[in-house]
GROMACS .gro file of C-alpha atoms in nm:
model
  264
    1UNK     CA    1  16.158   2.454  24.467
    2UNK     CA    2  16.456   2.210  24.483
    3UNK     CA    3  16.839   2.279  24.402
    4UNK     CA    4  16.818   2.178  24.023
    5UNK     CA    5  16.552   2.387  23.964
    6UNK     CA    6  16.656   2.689  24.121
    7UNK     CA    7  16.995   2.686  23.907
    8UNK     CA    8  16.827   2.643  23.617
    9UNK     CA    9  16.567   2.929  23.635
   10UNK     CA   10  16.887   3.119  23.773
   11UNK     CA   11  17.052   3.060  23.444
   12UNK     CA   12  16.791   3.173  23.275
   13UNK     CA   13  16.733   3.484  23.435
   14UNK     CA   14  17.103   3.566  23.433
   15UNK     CA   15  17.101   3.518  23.048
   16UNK     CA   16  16.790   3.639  22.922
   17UNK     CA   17  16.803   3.974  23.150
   18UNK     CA   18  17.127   4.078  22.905
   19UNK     CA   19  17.039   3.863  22.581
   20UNK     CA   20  16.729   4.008  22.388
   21UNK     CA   21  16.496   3.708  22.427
   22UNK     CA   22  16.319   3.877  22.710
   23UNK     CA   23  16.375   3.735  23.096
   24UNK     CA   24  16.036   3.761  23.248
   25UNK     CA   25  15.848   3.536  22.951
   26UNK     CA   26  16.116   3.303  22.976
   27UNK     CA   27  16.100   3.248  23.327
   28UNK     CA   28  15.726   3.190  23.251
   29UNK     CA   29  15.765   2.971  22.980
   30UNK     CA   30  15.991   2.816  23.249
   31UNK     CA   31  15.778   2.810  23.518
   32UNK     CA   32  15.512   2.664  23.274
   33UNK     CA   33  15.676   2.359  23.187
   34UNK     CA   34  15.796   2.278  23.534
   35UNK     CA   35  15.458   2.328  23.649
   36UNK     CA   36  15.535   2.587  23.956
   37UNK     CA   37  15.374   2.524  24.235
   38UNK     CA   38  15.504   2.781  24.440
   39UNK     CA   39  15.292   3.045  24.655
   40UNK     CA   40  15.329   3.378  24.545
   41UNK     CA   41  15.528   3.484  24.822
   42UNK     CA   42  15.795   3.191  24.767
   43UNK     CA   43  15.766   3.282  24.391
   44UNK     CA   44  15.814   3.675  24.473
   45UNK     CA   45  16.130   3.628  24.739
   46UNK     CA   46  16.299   3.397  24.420
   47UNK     CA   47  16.200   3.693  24.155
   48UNK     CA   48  16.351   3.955  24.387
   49UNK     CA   49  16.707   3.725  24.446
   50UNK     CA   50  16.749   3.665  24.100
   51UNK     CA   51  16.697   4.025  24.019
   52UNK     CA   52  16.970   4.114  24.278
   53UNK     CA   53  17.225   3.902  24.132
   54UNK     CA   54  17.190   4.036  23.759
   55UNK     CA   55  17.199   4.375  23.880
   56UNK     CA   56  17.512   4.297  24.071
   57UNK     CA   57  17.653   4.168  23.767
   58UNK     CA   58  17.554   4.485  23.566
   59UNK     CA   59  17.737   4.677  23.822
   60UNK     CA   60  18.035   4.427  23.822
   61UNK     CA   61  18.085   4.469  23.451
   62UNK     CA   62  18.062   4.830  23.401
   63UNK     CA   63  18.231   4.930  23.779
   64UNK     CA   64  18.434   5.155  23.585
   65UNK     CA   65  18.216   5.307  23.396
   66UNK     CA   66  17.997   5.399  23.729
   67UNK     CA   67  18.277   5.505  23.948
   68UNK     CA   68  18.384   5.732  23.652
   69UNK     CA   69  17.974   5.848  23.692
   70UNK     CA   70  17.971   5.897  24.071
   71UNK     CA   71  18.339   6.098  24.073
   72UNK     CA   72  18.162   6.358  23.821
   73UNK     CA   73  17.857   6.366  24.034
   74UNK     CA   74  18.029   6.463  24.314
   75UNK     CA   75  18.218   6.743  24.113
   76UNK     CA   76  17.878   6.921  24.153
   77UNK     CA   77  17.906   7.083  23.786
   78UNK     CA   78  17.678   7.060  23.446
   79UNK     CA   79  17.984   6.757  23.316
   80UNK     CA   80  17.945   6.483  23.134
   81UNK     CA   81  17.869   6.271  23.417
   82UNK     CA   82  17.515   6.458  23.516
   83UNK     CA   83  17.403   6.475  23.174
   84UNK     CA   84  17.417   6.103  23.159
   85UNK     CA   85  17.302   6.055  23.535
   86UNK     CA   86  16.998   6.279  23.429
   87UNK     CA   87  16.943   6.084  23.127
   88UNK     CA   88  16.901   5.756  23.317
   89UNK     CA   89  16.720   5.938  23.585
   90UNK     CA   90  16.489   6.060  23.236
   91UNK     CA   91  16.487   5.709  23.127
   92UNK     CA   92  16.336   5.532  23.448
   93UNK     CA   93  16.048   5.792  23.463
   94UNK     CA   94  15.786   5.598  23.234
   95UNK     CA   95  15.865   5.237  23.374
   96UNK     CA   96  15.791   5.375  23.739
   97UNK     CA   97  15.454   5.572  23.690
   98UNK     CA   98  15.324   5.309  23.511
   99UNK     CA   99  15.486   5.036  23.781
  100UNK     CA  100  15.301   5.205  24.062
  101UNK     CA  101  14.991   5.324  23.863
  102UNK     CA  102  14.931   5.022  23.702
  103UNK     CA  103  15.117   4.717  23.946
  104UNK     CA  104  14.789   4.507  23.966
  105UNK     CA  105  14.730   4.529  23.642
  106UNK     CA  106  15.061   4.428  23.534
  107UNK     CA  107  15.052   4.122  23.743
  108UNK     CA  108  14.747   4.007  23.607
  109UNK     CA  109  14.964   3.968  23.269
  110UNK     CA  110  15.159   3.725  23.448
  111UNK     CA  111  15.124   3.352  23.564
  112UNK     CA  112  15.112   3.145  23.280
  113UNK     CA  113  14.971   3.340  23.022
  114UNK     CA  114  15.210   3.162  22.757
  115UNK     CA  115  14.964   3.301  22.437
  116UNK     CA  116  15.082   3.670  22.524
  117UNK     CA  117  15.433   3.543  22.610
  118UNK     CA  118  15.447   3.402  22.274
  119UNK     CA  119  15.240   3.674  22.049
  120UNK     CA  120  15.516   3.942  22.273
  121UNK     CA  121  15.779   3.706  22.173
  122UNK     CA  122  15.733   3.815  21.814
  123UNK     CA  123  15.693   4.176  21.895
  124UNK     CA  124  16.056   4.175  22.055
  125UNK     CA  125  16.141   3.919  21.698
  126UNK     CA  126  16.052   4.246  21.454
  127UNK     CA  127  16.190   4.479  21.655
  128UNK     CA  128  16.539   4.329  21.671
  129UNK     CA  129  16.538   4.236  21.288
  130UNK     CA  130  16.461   4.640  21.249
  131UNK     CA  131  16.751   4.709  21.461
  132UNK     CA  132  16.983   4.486  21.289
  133UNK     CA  133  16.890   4.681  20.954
  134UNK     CA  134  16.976   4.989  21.089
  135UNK     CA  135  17.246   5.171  21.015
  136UNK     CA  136  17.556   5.215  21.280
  137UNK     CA  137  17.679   5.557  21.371
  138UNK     CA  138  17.847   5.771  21.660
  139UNK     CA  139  17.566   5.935  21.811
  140UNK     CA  140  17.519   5.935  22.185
  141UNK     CA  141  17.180   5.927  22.391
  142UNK     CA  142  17.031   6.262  22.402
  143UNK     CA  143  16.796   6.363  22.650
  144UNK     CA  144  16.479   6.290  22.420
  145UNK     CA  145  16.652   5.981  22.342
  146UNK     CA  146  16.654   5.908  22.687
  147UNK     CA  147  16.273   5.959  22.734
  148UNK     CA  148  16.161   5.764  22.424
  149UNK     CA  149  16.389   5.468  22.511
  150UNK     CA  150  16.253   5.475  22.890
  151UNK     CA  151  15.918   5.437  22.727
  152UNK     CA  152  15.996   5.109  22.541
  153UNK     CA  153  16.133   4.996  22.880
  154UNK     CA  154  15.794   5.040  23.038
  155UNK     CA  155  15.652   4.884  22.732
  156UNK     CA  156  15.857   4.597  22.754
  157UNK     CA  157  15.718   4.521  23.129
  158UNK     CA  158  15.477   4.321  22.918
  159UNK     CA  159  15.621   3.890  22.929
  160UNK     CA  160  15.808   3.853  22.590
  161UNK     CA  161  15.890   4.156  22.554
  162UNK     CA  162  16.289   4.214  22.558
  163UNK     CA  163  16.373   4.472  22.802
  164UNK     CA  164  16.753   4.529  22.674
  165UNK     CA  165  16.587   4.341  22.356
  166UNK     CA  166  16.324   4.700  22.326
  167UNK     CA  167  16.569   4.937  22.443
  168UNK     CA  168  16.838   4.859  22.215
  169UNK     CA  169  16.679   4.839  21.935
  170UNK     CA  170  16.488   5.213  22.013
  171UNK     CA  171  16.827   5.334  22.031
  172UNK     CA  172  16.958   5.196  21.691
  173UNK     CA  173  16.657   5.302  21.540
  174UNK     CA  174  16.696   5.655  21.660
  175UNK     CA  175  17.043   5.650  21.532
  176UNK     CA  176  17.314   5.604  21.848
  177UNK     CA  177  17.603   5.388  21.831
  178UNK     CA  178  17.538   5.078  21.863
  179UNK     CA  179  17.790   5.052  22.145
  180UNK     CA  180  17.675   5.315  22.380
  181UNK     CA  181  17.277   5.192  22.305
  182UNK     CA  182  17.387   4.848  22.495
  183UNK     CA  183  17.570   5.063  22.787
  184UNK     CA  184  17.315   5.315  22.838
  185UNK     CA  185  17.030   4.980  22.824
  186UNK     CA  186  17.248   4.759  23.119
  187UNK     CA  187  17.306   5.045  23.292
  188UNK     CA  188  16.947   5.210  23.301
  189UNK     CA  189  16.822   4.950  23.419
  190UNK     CA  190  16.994   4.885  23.760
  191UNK     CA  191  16.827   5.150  23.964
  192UNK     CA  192  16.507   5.012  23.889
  193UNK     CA  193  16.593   4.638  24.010
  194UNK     CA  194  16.760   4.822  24.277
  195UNK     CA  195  16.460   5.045  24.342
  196UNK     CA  196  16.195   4.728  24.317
  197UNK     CA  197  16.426   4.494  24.526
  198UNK     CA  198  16.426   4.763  24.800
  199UNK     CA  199  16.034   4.827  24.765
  200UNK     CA  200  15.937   4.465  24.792
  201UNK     CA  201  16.217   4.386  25.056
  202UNK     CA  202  16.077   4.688  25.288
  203UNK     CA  203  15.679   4.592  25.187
  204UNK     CA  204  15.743   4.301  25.457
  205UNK     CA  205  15.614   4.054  25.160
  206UNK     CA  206  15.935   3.936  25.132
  207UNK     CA  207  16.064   3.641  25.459
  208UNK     CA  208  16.286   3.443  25.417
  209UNK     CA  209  16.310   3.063  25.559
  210UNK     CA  210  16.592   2.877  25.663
  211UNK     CA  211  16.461   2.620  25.445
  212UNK     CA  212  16.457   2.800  25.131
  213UNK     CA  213  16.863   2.955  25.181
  214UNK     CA  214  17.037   2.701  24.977
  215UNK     CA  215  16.802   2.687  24.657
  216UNK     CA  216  16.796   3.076  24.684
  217UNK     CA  217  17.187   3.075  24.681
  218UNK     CA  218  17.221   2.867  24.401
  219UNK     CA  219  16.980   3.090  24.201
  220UNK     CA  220  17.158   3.418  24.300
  221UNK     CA  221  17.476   3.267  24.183
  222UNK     CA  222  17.378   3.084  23.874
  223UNK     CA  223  17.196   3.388  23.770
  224UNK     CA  224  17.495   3.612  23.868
  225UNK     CA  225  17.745   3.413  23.696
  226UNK     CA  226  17.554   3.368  23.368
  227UNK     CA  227  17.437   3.730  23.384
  228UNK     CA  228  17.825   3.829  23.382
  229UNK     CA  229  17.925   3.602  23.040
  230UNK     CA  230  17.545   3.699  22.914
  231UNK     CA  231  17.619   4.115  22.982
  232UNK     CA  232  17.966   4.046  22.834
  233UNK     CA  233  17.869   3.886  22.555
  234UNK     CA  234  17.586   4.075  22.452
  235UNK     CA  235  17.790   4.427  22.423
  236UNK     CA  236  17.990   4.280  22.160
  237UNK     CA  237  17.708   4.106  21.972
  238UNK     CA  238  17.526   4.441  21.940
  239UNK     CA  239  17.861   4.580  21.777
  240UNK     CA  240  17.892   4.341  21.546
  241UNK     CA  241  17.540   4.388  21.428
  242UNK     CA  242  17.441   4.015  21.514
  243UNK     CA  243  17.038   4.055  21.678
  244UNK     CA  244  16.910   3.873  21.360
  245UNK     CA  245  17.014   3.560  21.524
  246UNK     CA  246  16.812   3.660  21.826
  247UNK     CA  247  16.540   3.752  21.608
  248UNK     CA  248  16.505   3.466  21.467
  249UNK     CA  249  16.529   3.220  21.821
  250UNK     CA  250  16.202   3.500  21.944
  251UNK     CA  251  16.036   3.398  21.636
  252UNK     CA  252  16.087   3.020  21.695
  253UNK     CA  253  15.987   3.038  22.079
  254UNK     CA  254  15.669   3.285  22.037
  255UNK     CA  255  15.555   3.018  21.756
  256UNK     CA  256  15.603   2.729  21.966
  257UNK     CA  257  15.439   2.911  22.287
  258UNK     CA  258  15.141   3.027  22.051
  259UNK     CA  259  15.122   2.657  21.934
  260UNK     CA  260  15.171   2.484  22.279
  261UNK     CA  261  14.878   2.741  22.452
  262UNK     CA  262  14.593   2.693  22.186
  263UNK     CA  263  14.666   2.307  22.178
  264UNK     CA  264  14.800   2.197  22.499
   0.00000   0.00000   0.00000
């Protein structure tokens, strides 16, 4: 993988793990068109970096939000704080039994399979236009909300299908504020990069070459920089009721990946 490369996929990642256009098909759709040669293990060290660096941007932007989170934790009471840390704790549930139950099977979904990118492309497209229908209001996540919305995370393992794209919009559609539905999405989702960075770091696949540092530093920070305007961004797009637009660009891309698989 040279330099070039390795900043662009690192923008990509960085922007499409916030924006609702789904990350993982987009790297594949990515990966597709530069024809990737990479071994898995090359392919799996760059996955893992670029995952570190948008979860360190998650945690840059809302560093308030957790410190605020781990003071109440450590105030050992039935607060605010450990109803939400049990929510997220809720949330991940789904997306790790069927991670380790099903991890071969998942794989198999990826590595150019740009037909299901494209026909999950439009999947995340409906859902978002639903969303954007909805109606705002000042609900927080309850703890069933927590469970149903950890489900559409697990769902949304599947290329094409939006991760913050299928969370959000399950927690529009079961009626919290718009606002706290993008927080509770970002921030649900960092123990689980954190938790599958630490797993594939400790499963010895992961060795890094001295040969391979300076494209892996220019993904980590193109995808950390991008993920930081991308996170940023995206929490005020969802408040202003604006995921038609990314409705729309899923539509466009899942047509043109449906088109470019069956006749390409």
């Amino acid at each position: 993988m040279d330099l070039l490369e390795a900043i662009i996929l690192g923008i990509i990642q960085g922007l499409t793990e916030f924006l609702p256009v789904s990350s993982s098909g987009h790297l594949e759709l990515a990966k597709a068109i530069f024809g990737d040669t990479s071994v898995p293990q090359e392919s799996l060290t760059f996955t893992v970096v670029l995952h570190a660096a948008t979860a360190l941007s998650t945690i840059v932007v809302f560093r308030k939000e957790i410190a605020e989170i781990f003071r109440g934790l450590f105030q050992f009471k039935w607060n605010e704080e450990m109803q939400f840390s049990v929510k997220i704790i809720l949330s991940m549930i789904p997306a790790v039994v069927i991670g380790l139950a099903f991890e071969k099977e998942l794989e198999s979904f990826f590595g150019g399979k740009i037909l299901l990118v494209g026909f999950m492309l439009l999947v995340t497209a409906v859902l978002l236009l639903l969303a954007d229908k909805a109606k705002n209001t000042n609900k927080s996540v309850s703890f069933k909300n927590a469970v149903i919305i950890g489900i559409s995370q697990a769902i949304a393992m599947l290329p094409g299908i939006s991760r913050s794209g299928a969370t959000i919009s399950t927690s529009v559609l079961l009626g919290v504020d718009r606002t706290k539905a993008a927080r509770f999405s970002f921030l649900m989702v960092v123990p689980l990069i954190l938790g599958k960075v630490a797993k594939d770091i400790l499963s010895g696949d992961i060795n890094f070459q001295s040969s391979e540092i300076i494209p892996l530093s220019a993904g980590f920070i193109a995808a950390f920089i991008s993920g930081l305007i991308a996170c940023t961004w995206m929490i005020a797009l969802v408040k202003r009721s604006k995921l038609s637009y990314f409705s729309l660009y899923c539509a466009i891309v899942g047509l043109i990946a449906i088109g470019y698989s069956l006749f390409f």
